[in-house]
């Protein structure tokens, strides 16, 4: 059973090797574990619903607690401490577009607000129920899950928006087809959630981000329905799919999602390399991206992330052997090395040819292949988030933030972001371990994905204050360097204050107007995307 207040399965602990624990104690200090609130106690303390139960929704207290929060750090603090502030007043589970319509109409008639709820993996406060006057209905799309149709000739498949990653791939597999969209939250997030948050999968360099895979579908907006046809391409004015992509539930509820599938690739693999330092790793990433080789992934860890990753995986002996081998091959000092993962996917001869080109580029920059590391990464790629549970239990909070920037702006942004996070809690006498990788590279630039670890305080407000200081300082650095406030996690409520810096005054007026056209009375997702302004 899934944990109600974390990420992984109940009772399944991701092991934290002793040397990783020692490293954390050395870097941020000994963690002091806190006691989690129990689900039953939280349920018992929930205030009565401001709505009455009806056909369209339930007001069951347990259901309401389980729909109150997502996966952001403030969500975790609230769930672990049992201080939820607010829970929805009702939970609806419509199974079709018609039922979604009925819920919207009923909520509007009752003066309630609606929060669409997919897999609740939002890490930016997208599904968080926040204080406010109006009652809240959480619309859980789980009831829409499943494949609706498959046009094998065109490769188009239509799914209910609440279909999770594994269910979607399982439905395509018997037809020899795949979507190939693998965000790290793949096991829990939904196809509808991917579209409205503009999600990026780990192998998006090959198949494209969700923008490229989203062919069309159906939206129920407060003012009425919107159908998006699945034309392969069109010059008929602005593409309305682009309004729905990134709309984060503000325009309407996406009920049906048509996606562009492809044939399951003949060959798929991840090759790992170690480069002598950050400059060599960056040069490799740029070369691979700009040569437009058919790669599904290029992922480049900074020296600090490389050291942290290696401390977390494998046993001490195999680590020592790998280090000796790299030293013997003349790969420079341990602390400067960078791990690069390259994904290859497609027809076998094409994959082989691309692998050969990658190997040549690595060799030209004096890097070394490390067989086995890529395979292990692929095998465990959805397990890493389980460590968040383990670290919390050991007294440490982990959060991530991400951006994208042109290549020319990357070095300065990466350096200042790292410094800002590492020194961000000095005035409260706390230390932060922060490290980064490039998770997606493009010909003209790259994403930058940072993870930061700090100690939890026995006082949940103090933990939240530590997070707020770090998040605010890091977001300001991103914006001041001209990076986007999000490459893949979306805006939610946490990034809403920074959106105007990116879109500009006219851009914000245009977004307000679009939201107003779809949802004139502000029925949907208060505070998400546009903050309090609309
Ligand atoms: C451990 C972890 C790893 C992650 N890794 C990645 C990653 O690799 N790449 C990436 O892109 N993201 C990642 N994320 C972020 C998150 O998984 C994505 O934003 C995902 O697309 C959200 O999908 P969801 O179904 O969980 O949506 P939810 O979290 O349920 O909702 C997200 C937002 O969309 C709205 N919404 C949801 N469904 C609908 C719908 N059908 N119609 C209208 N509005 C809707 C919600 O109201 C909310 O505002 C990760 C998150 C976690 C916790």
Coordinates of C-alpha atoms and ligand atoms in Angstrom, one line a residue:
X1 CA 0.0 0.0 0.0
X2 CA 1.2 3.5 -0.9
X3 CA 2.3 5.6 2.1
X4 CA -0.3 8.3 2.8
X5 CA 2.4 10.8 4.0
X6 CA 5.4 10.1 1.7
X7 CA 6.4 8.6 -1.6
X8 CA 7.1 4.8 -1.5
X9 CA 5.2 1.8 -0.4
X10 CA 4.3 1.3 3.2
X11 CA 7.0 -0.9 4.9
X12 CA 9.5 -0.7 2.0
X13 CA 12.6 1.1 3.0
X14 CA 15.3 2.2 0.5
X15 CA 18.5 1.3 2.2
X16 CA 20.8 4.2 3.2
X17 CA 24.4 2.8 3.1
X18 CA 26.5 3.7 6.2
X19 CA 28.9 5.7 4.1
X20 CA 26.1 7.8 2.7
X21 CA 24.8 8.4 6.3
X22 CA 28.4 9.3 7.4
X23 CA 28.7 11.7 4.5
X24 CA 25.5 13.5 5.5
X25 CA 26.5 13.8 9.1
X26 CA 29.8 15.3 7.9
X27 CA 28.1 17.7 5.4
X28 CA 25.0 18.9 7.2
X29 CA 25.2 17.4 10.8
X30 CA 23.5 14.6 12.6
X31 CA 19.7 14.4 11.7
X32 CA 17.2 14.3 14.6
X33 CA 14.2 12.2 13.5
X34 CA 10.8 13.5 14.3
X35 CA 7.6 11.4 15.1
X36 CA 5.1 11.3 12.3
X37 CA 1.4 12.0 12.9
X38 CA -0.8 8.9 12.5
X39 CA -3.4 8.8 9.7
X40 CA -6.2 7.9 12.1
X41 CA -5.5 10.8 14.4
X42 CA -5.4 13.2 11.5
X43 CA -8.7 11.9 10.1
X44 CA -10.3 12.2 13.6
X45 CA -9.3 15.9 13.8
X46 CA -10.7 16.9 10.4
X47 CA -13.4 19.6 10.6
X48 CA -16.8 18.8 9.3
X49 CA -17.3 19.3 5.5
X50 CA -19.0 22.5 4.3
X51 CA -20.8 20.4 1.6
X52 CA -23.3 17.7 1.9
X53 CA -22.6 14.3 0.4
X54 CA -24.4 13.8 -2.9
X55 CA -24.2 11.5 -5.9
X56 CA -21.4 13.5 -7.4
X57 CA -19.1 13.3 -4.4
X58 CA -18.3 11.9 -1.0
X59 CA -17.5 13.8 2.2
X60 CA -15.8 10.9 3.9
X61 CA -13.1 12.4 6.2
X62 CA -10.5 9.8 5.3
X63 CA -10.9 10.4 1.6
X64 CA -10.7 14.2 2.2
X65 CA -7.4 13.8 4.1
X66 CA -6.0 11.6 1.4
X67 CA -6.7 14.3 -1.2
X68 CA -5.4 17.3 0.7
X69 CA -1.8 17.4 -0.5
X70 CA 0.7 16.4 -3.2
X71 CA 4.5 15.9 -3.0
X72 CA 6.0 19.4 -2.5
X73 CA 8.2 19.9 0.6
X74 CA 5.5 22.0 2.3
X75 CA 3.1 19.1 1.5
X76 CA 5.5 16.7 3.2
X77 CA 5.9 18.9 6.3
X78 CA 2.1 19.2 6.6
X79 CA 1.5 15.4 6.1
X80 CA 4.3 14.3 8.4
X81 CA 3.3 16.7 11.2
X82 CA -0.4 16.2 10.7
X83 CA -0.9 20.0 10.4
X84 CA -2.8 20.0 7.2
X85 CA -4.3 23.5 7.5
X86 CA -7.2 22.5 5.2
X87 CA -8.6 19.4 3.5
X88 CA -11.1 19.4 0.6
X89 CA -14.7 19.4 1.6
X90 CA -15.6 16.6 -0.8
X91 CA -13.9 14.2 -3.2
X92 CA -15.5 13.3 -6.6
X93 CA -14.4 10.4 -8.8
X94 CA -16.1 10.9 -12.2
X95 CA -15.7 8.2 -14.7
X96 CA -16.4 10.1 -17.9
X97 CA -16.4 13.6 -19.5
X98 CA -20.2 13.8 -18.8
X99 CA -19.6 13.0 -15.1
X100 CA -16.9 15.6 -15.0
X101 CA -19.3 18.2 -16.5
X102 CA -21.9 17.3 -13.8
X103 CA -19.4 17.7 -11.0
X104 CA -18.3 21.1 -12.4
X105 CA -21.9 22.3 -12.7
X106 CA -22.8 21.0 -9.2
X107 CA -19.7 22.6 -7.6
X108 CA -20.5 25.9 -9.3
X109 CA -24.1 25.7 -8.0
X110 CA -22.9 25.1 -4.5
X111 CA -20.4 28.0 -4.6
X112 CA -17.5 25.6 -4.3
X113 CA -14.1 25.6 -6.0
X114 CA -12.6 22.6 -7.8
X115 CA -9.1 21.1 -7.8
X116 CA -8.4 18.5 -10.5
X117 CA -6.4 15.6 -9.0
X118 CA -4.4 13.2 -11.2
X119 CA -1.6 11.2 -9.5
X120 CA -1.0 14.0 -6.9
X121 CA 2.7 13.9 -7.7
X122 CA 2.9 17.7 -8.1
X123 CA 6.0 19.0 -6.4
X124 CA 4.9 22.7 -6.7
X125 CA 1.7 22.8 -4.7
X126 CA -0.6 22.0 -7.7
X127 CA -3.1 19.9 -5.7
X128 CA -2.5 21.5 -2.3
X129 CA -5.7 22.6 -0.7
X130 CA -5.1 26.1 0.7
X131 CA -7.0 28.2 3.1
X132 CA -10.0 30.1 1.6
X133 CA -13.6 30.9 2.1
X134 CA -15.2 28.7 -0.6
X135 CA -15.7 24.9 -0.1
X136 CA -13.3 22.8 -2.1
X137 CA -14.1 19.7 -4.2
X138 CA -11.1 17.5 -5.2
X139 CA -11.9 15.9 -8.5
X140 CA -9.9 12.6 -8.6
X141 CA -9.6 11.4 -12.2
X142 CA -8.7 7.8 -11.2
X143 CA -12.2 6.7 -12.4
X144 CA -11.4 7.8 -16.0
X145 CA -8.3 5.5 -16.2
X146 CA -7.9 3.2 -19.1
X147 CA -7.5 3.0 -22.9
X148 CA -10.4 4.4 -24.9
X149 CA -9.3 3.6 -28.4
X150 CA -6.2 2.8 -30.5
X151 CA -5.9 3.7 -34.1
X152 CA -3.1 1.3 -35.1
X153 CA -2.8 2.7 -38.6
X154 CA -2.0 6.2 -37.3
X155 CA -0.4 5.2 -34.0
X156 CA -2.8 7.3 -32.1
X157 CA -4.1 6.0 -28.7
X158 CA -6.7 7.8 -26.5
X159 CA -6.6 7.4 -22.8
X160 CA -8.8 8.6 -19.9
X161 CA -6.8 11.4 -18.3
X162 CA -6.4 9.5 -15.0
X163 CA -4.4 6.7 -16.5
X164 CA -1.0 6.2 -14.8
X165 CA 2.3 5.5 -16.6
X166 CA 2.5 1.8 -16.0
X167 CA -1.2 1.3 -17.0
X168 CA -0.7 3.3 -20.1
X169 CA 2.3 1.4 -21.2
X170 CA 0.7 -2.0 -20.3
X171 CA -2.3 -1.1 -22.6
X172 CA 0.0 -0.4 -25.5
X173 CA 2.4 -3.3 -25.1
X174 CA 0.2 -6.0 -26.7
X175 CA 0.2 -3.9 -29.8
X176 CA 4.0 -3.6 -29.9
X177 CA 3.6 0.1 -29.2
X178 CA 4.9 2.5 -26.6
X179 CA 4.6 6.2 -25.6
X180 CA 8.1 6.2 -24.1
X181 CA 7.3 9.0 -21.6
X182 CA 9.1 8.2 -18.4
X183 CA 9.2 11.0 -15.8
X184 CA 10.8 9.8 -12.6
X185 CA 7.2 9.9 -11.1
X186 CA 6.1 7.5 -13.9
X187 CA 4.6 4.9 -11.6
X188 CA 2.1 7.3 -10.0
X189 CA 1.6 10.3 -12.3
X190 CA -1.1 10.4 -14.9
X191 CA -1.2 11.2 -18.6
X192 CA -3.6 14.1 -17.9
X193 CA -1.2 15.5 -15.3
X194 CA 1.7 15.1 -17.7
X195 CA -0.1 17.2 -20.3
X196 CA -1.3 20.0 -18.1
X197 CA 2.1 20.4 -16.4
X198 CA 4.2 20.1 -19.6
X199 CA 6.1 17.2 -18.2
X200 CA 9.5 15.9 -19.5
X201 CA 10.3 12.2 -19.4
X202 CA 13.8 10.9 -18.7
X203 CA 14.1 9.8 -22.4
X204 CA 12.4 12.9 -23.8
X205 CA 15.5 13.7 -26.0
X206 CA 14.3 10.8 -28.2
X207 CA 10.5 10.8 -28.3
X208 CA 10.1 14.4 -27.3
X209 CA 8.6 16.0 -24.2
X210 CA 4.8 15.6 -23.6
X211 CA 4.2 18.6 -25.9
X212 CA 5.3 16.5 -28.8
X213 CA 3.4 13.4 -27.7
X214 CA 0.1 15.1 -26.9
X215 CA -2.0 14.8 -30.1
X216 CA -5.4 16.2 -28.9
X217 CA -8.3 15.3 -26.6
X218 CA -11.2 16.6 -24.7
X219 CA -11.5 19.3 -22.0
X220 CA -14.5 20.1 -19.9
X221 CA -14.2 23.8 -19.0
X222 CA -16.5 25.7 -16.7
X223 CA -18.0 27.5 -19.7
X224 CA -18.3 24.3 -21.9
X225 CA -16.4 21.6 -23.7
X226 CA -13.4 21.9 -25.9
X227 CA -12.4 19.2 -28.4
X228 CA -8.8 19.2 -29.7
X229 CA -8.5 17.3 -33.0
X230 CA -5.5 15.1 -33.6
X231 CA -4.1 16.6 -36.8
X232 CA -0.5 15.6 -37.4
X233 CA 0.3 19.2 -38.1
X234 CA -1.7 22.3 -38.9
X235 CA -1.3 25.9 -40.2
X236 CA -4.8 26.8 -39.1
X237 CA -3.8 29.6 -36.7
X238 CA -2.6 29.2 -33.2
X239 CA -2.5 25.7 -31.9
X240 CA -5.1 25.4 -29.0
X241 CA -3.3 22.3 -27.6
X242 CA -0.6 24.8 -26.5
X243 CA -3.2 26.5 -24.3
X244 CA -4.0 23.2 -22.6
X245 CA -0.3 22.2 -22.2
X246 CA 0.8 23.9 -19.0
X247 CA -2.7 25.1 -18.0
X248 CA -2.4 23.2 -14.7
X249 CA -6.2 22.8 -14.3
X250 CA -6.9 26.5 -14.7
X251 CA -8.8 26.3 -18.0
X252 CA -10.7 23.1 -17.5
X253 CA -10.4 19.4 -16.7
X254 CA -8.7 17.4 -19.4
X255 CA -10.8 14.2 -19.5
X256 CA -9.5 12.4 -22.7
X257 CA -5.9 12.4 -23.9
X258 CA -4.9 11.3 -27.4
X259 CA -1.2 10.5 -27.7
X260 CA 1.2 9.7 -30.5
X261 CA 2.7 6.3 -29.9
X262 CA 5.6 4.6 -31.6
X263 CA 6.7 1.1 -32.2
X264 CA 8.6 -0.5 -29.3
X265 CA 12.3 0.2 -30.2
X266 CA 14.4 -2.8 -31.2
X267 CA 17.2 -1.7 -28.9
X268 CA 17.3 0.5 -25.8
X269 CA 20.2 1.0 -23.6
X270 CA 22.0 3.5 -21.3
X271 CA 25.8 3.8 -21.6
X272 CA 27.7 5.4 -18.8
X273 CA 30.9 7.4 -19.0
X274 CA 33.1 9.2 -16.5
X275 CA 34.7 12.5 -17.7
X276 CA 37.8 13.9 -15.9
X277 CA 36.0 17.2 -14.8
X278 CA 33.0 19.4 -15.3
X279 CA 34.4 21.3 -18.3
X280 CA 35.0 18.1 -20.2
X281 CA 31.5 16.8 -19.2
X282 CA 29.9 20.0 -20.4
X283 CA 31.9 19.9 -23.7
X284 CA 30.7 16.3 -24.2
X285 CA 27.0 17.2 -23.5
X286 CA 27.1 20.2 -25.9
X287 CA 28.8 18.2 -28.6
X288 CA 26.3 15.4 -28.4
X289 CA 23.3 17.8 -28.4
X290 CA 24.6 19.9 -31.2
X291 CA 25.5 17.0 -33.5
X292 CA 21.9 15.9 -33.3
X293 CA 22.7 12.3 -32.8
X294 CA 19.6 10.2 -32.2
X295 CA 19.9 9.9 -28.5
X296 CA 17.1 9.3 -26.0
X297 CA 18.9 10.9 -23.0
X298 CA 22.0 12.8 -22.0
X299 CA 22.4 13.3 -18.3
X300 CA 25.4 14.9 -16.8
X301 CA 26.2 15.0 -13.1
X302 CA 28.4 17.6 -11.5
X303 CA 31.4 16.3 -9.5
X304 CA 29.4 16.7 -6.2
X305 CA 26.4 14.8 -7.6
X306 CA 28.7 12.1 -9.0
X307 CA 30.3 11.6 -5.6
X308 CA 26.9 11.6 -3.8
X309 CA 25.5 9.1 -6.3
X310 CA 28.4 6.8 -5.9
X311 CA 28.1 7.0 -2.1
X312 CA 24.5 5.9 -2.4
X313 CA 24.8 3.0 -4.7
X314 CA 26.9 -0.2 -4.8
X315 CA 29.0 -1.6 -2.0
X316 CA 32.2 -0.1 -0.7
X317 CA 34.4 -2.7 -2.4
X318 CA 32.9 -2.2 -5.9
X319 CA 33.2 1.6 -5.4
X320 CA 36.9 1.3 -4.5
X321 CA 37.5 -1.0 -7.5
X322 CA 35.8 1.5 -9.8
X323 CA 37.9 4.4 -8.3
X324 CA 41.1 2.4 -8.7
X325 CA 40.2 1.5 -12.3
X326 CA 39.5 5.1 -13.2
X327 CA 42.7 6.2 -11.6
X328 CA 44.7 3.5 -13.4
X329 CA 43.2 4.8 -16.7
X330 CA 44.6 8.2 -15.8
X331 CA 41.2 10.0 -15.1
X332 CA 42.4 12.8 -12.8
X333 CA 41.4 13.4 -9.2
X334 CA 38.4 11.6 -7.7
X335 CA 36.6 14.8 -6.6
X336 CA 36.5 16.3 -10.0
X337 CA 35.1 13.4 -12.0
X338 CA 31.6 13.7 -13.6
X339 CA 29.3 10.8 -14.5
X340 CA 27.5 11.1 -17.9
X341 CA 24.7 8.8 -18.9
X342 CA 23.7 8.5 -22.5
X343 CA 20.5 6.8 -23.6
X344 CA 20.1 5.2 -27.0
X345 CA 16.9 3.9 -28.4
X346 CA 15.7 2.8 -31.8
X347 CA 16.4 0.4 -34.6
X348 CA 19.5 -1.7 -33.7
X349 CA 21.8 -0.5 -36.5
X350 CA 20.9 3.1 -35.7
X351 CA 21.6 2.6 -32.0
X352 CA 24.9 0.8 -32.7
X353 CA 26.0 3.6 -35.1
X354 CA 25.0 6.3 -32.6
X355 CA 26.8 4.4 -29.7
X356 CA 29.9 4.4 -31.9
X357 CA 29.7 8.2 -32.4
X358 CA 29.1 8.8 -28.7
X359 CA 32.2 6.6 -27.9
X360 CA 34.3 8.6 -30.3
X361 CA 33.2 12.0 -28.8
X362 CA 33.9 10.6 -25.2
X363 CA 37.4 9.4 -26.3
X364 CA 38.2 12.7 -27.9
X365 CA 37.6 14.4 -24.5
X366 CA 39.6 11.7 -22.7
X367 CA 36.5 10.2 -21.0
X368 CA 36.2 6.5 -20.0
X369 CA 33.2 4.1 -20.4
X370 CA 32.1 2.3 -17.2
X371 CA 30.1 -0.8 -18.2
X372 CA 27.3 -1.8 -15.8
X373 CA 26.7 1.6 -14.3
X374 CA 24.2 2.6 -17.1
X375 CA 22.3 -0.8 -16.8
X376 CA 22.1 -0.3 -13.0
X377 CA 20.8 3.2 -13.4
X378 CA 18.1 2.1 -15.9
X379 CA 17.0 -0.8 -13.6
X380 CA 16.6 1.5 -10.5
X381 CA 15.5 4.7 -12.2
X382 CA 12.1 4.9 -10.5
X383 CA 13.4 3.8 -7.1
X384 CA 15.5 6.9 -6.2
X385 CA 12.5 8.9 -4.8
X386 CA 12.1 6.2 -2.1
X387 CA 15.2 7.6 -0.5
X388 CA 13.2 10.7 0.4
X389 CA 11.2 8.6 2.9
X390 CA 14.4 7.0 4.3
X391 CA 16.1 10.3 4.7
X392 CA 13.1 11.9 6.3
X393 CA 13.0 9.1 8.8
X394 CA 16.7 9.8 9.5
X395 CA 15.9 13.5 10.1
X396 CA 16.7 15.1 6.7
X397 CA 14.5 16.9 4.2
X398 CA 15.2 16.5 0.5
X399 CA 13.8 18.8 -2.2
X400 CA 14.7 19.4 -5.8
X401 CA 14.4 22.4 -8.1
X402 CA 15.0 22.7 -11.8
X403 CA 15.3 25.3 -14.6
X404 CA 16.6 25.5 -18.1
X405 CA 18.9 28.1 -19.7
X406 CA 20.9 28.6 -22.8
X407 CA 24.4 27.1 -22.8
X408 CA 26.1 30.5 -22.6
X409 CA 24.2 31.3 -19.4
X410 CA 24.7 27.9 -17.7
X411 CA 28.1 28.2 -15.9
X412 CA 27.2 31.4 -14.1
X413 CA 23.8 30.2 -13.1
X414 CA 25.0 26.8 -12.0
X415 CA 27.8 28.3 -9.9
X416 CA 25.5 30.9 -8.2
X417 CA 22.7 28.5 -7.6
X418 CA 25.0 26.0 -5.9
X419 CA 26.5 28.7 -3.7
X420 CA 23.1 30.1 -2.8
X421 CA 21.7 26.8 -1.7
X422 CA 24.8 25.7 0.2
X423 CA 25.0 28.9 2.2
X424 CA 21.3 29.5 2.3
X425 CA 20.8 28.6 6.0
X426 CA 24.0 30.0 7.4
X427 CA 22.2 32.7 9.4
X428 CA 20.2 30.0 11.2
X429 CA 23.3 28.0 11.8
X430 CA 22.3 25.1 9.5
X431 CA 24.2 23.6 6.6
X432 CA 22.9 22.4 3.2
X433 CA 24.2 19.7 0.9
X434 CA 23.3 20.7 -2.7
X435 CA 24.3 19.1 -6.0
X436 CA 23.1 19.2 -9.6
X437 CA 22.9 17.5 -12.9
X438 CA 21.9 18.4 -16.4
X439 CA 18.8 16.2 -16.9
X440 CA 17.9 17.2 -20.5
X441 CA 20.2 18.7 -23.1
X442 CA 19.2 20.7 -26.2
X443 CA 21.2 22.1 -29.1
X444 CA 21.0 25.6 -27.6
X445 CA 20.9 24.9 -23.9
X446 CA 20.1 22.6 -21.1
X447 CA 18.0 22.0 -18.0
X448 CA 19.7 22.2 -14.6
X449 CA 18.3 20.0 -11.9
X450 CA 19.4 20.6 -8.3
X451 CA 18.8 18.5 -5.2
X452 CA 19.3 19.9 -1.7
X453 CA 19.3 18.2 1.6
X454 CA 18.9 19.9 5.0
X455 CA 18.0 19.0 8.6
X456 CA 14.4 18.7 9.7
X457 CA 13.7 20.7 12.9
X458 CA 11.5 19.3 15.7
X459 CA 9.2 22.3 15.0
X460 CA 7.4 21.9 11.6
X461 CA 7.2 25.7 11.2
X462 CA 11.0 25.9 11.5
X463 CA 11.4 23.2 8.8
X464 CA 9.1 25.1 6.6
X465 CA 10.9 28.3 7.2
X466 CA 14.2 26.7 6.2
X467 CA 12.7 25.4 3.0
X468 CA 11.1 28.9 2.2
X469 CA 14.5 30.6 2.7
X470 CA 16.2 28.2 0.3
X471 CA 13.4 28.1 -2.3
X472 CA 13.0 31.9 -2.4
X473 CA 16.8 32.5 -2.7
X474 CA 17.2 29.9 -5.4
X475 CA 14.2 31.1 -7.4
X476 CA 15.5 34.6 -7.3
X477 CA 18.9 33.4 -8.6
X478 CA 17.1 31.5 -11.4
X479 CA 15.0 34.5 -12.5
X480 CA 17.9 37.0 -12.3
X481 CA 20.0 34.8 -14.6
X482 CA 17.2 34.5 -17.1
X483 CA 16.5 30.8 -16.5
X484 CA 12.9 29.5 -16.7
X485 CA 11.2 29.1 -13.3
X486 CA 10.5 25.5 -14.4
X487 CA 11.8 23.1 -17.0
X488 CA 9.5 20.3 -16.1
X489 CA 7.7 20.5 -12.7
X490 CA 5.4 23.4 -13.7
X491 CA 4.3 26.4 -11.8
X492 CA 1.7 25.3 -9.2
X493 CA 1.4 27.8 -6.4
X494 CA 5.1 27.7 -5.3
X495 CA 6.4 29.1 -8.6
X496 CA 3.5 31.5 -9.3
X497 CA 5.2 34.6 -7.9
X498 CA 8.0 34.2 -10.4
X499 CA 5.9 33.7 -13.6
X500 CA 5.5 37.4 -14.4
X501 CA 9.3 37.8 -14.6
X502 CA 9.3 35.3 -17.5
X503 CA 6.1 36.1 -19.3
X504 CA 6.2 39.9 -19.0
X505 CA 3.2 42.3 -18.4
X506 CA 1.5 41.7 -21.8
X507 CA 2.0 37.9 -21.5
X508 CA 0.4 37.9 -18.0
X509 CA -2.6 40.0 -19.3
X510 CA -3.0 37.5 -22.2
X511 CA -2.9 34.5 -19.7
X512 CA -5.4 36.2 -17.4
X513 CA -7.7 36.7 -20.4
X514 CA -7.5 33.1 -21.5
X515 CA -8.3 31.8 -18.0
X516 CA -11.1 34.3 -17.8
X517 CA -12.6 33.1 -21.1
X518 CA -12.6 29.5 -20.0
X519 CA -13.4 30.0 -16.3
X520 CA -15.0 33.5 -15.8
X521 CA -16.0 32.8 -12.2
X522 CA -12.7 31.3 -11.0
X523 CA -14.2 27.9 -10.3
X524 CA -10.9 26.0 -10.9
X525 CA -7.7 25.6 -8.9
X526 CA -7.5 28.8 -6.9
X527 CA -4.0 30.3 -6.7
X528 CA -2.4 27.8 -9.2
X529 CA -0.3 29.1 -12.1
X530 CA -1.4 32.7 -11.9
X531 CA -1.2 33.1 -8.1
X532 CA -3.9 35.3 -6.5
X533 CA -4.3 37.5 -9.5
X534 CA -6.9 35.5 -11.3
Ligands
LIG1 C1 9.5 11.8 -7.2 C2 9.0 12.7 -8.3 C3 9.6 12.7 -9.5 C4 9.2 13.5 -10.5 N1 9.8 13.5 -11.7 C5 9.4 14.2 -12.8 C6 10.0 14.1 -14.0 O1 11.0 13.3 -14.3 N2 9.5 14.9 -15.0 C7 8.4 15.7 -14.8 O2 8.0 16.3 -15.8 N3 7.9 15.8 -13.6 C8 8.3 15.1 -12.6 N4 7.7 15.2 -11.4 C9 6.6 16.1 -11.2 C10 5.2 15.5 -11.5 O3 5.3 14.1 -11.4 C11 4.6 16.0 -12.8 O4 4.3 17.4 -12.7 C12 3.4 15.2 -13.3 O5 3.2 15.6 -14.6 C13 2.2 15.4 -12.5 O6 1.2 14.5 -12.9 P1 0.0 14.0 -11.9 O7 -0.8 13.1 -12.6 O8 0.6 13.5 -10.6 O9 -0.7 15.4 -11.6 P2 -1.1 16.1 -10.3 O10 0.0 16.2 -9.4 O11 -2.3 15.3 -9.7 O12 -1.6 17.5 -10.8 C14 -0.7 18.4 -11.3 C15 -1.5 19.7 -11.7 O13 -2.3 19.4 -12.8 C16 -3.7 19.5 -12.5 N5 -4.3 18.3 -13.1 C17 -4.0 17.0 -13.0 N6 -4.8 16.3 -13.8 C18 -5.5 17.1 -14.5 C19 -6.5 17.0 -15.6 N7 -6.8 15.8 -16.1 N8 -7.1 18.1 -16.1 C20 -6.8 19.3 -15.6 N9 -5.9 19.5 -14.6 C21 -5.3 18.5 -14.1 C22 -3.8 19.5 -11.0 O14 -4.9 20.3 -10.5 C23 -2.4 20.2 -10.6 O15 -2.5 21.6 -10.8 C24 8.1 14.4 -10.3 C25 7.4 14.4 -9.1 C26 7.9 13.5 -8.1 C27 7.1 13.5 -6.8

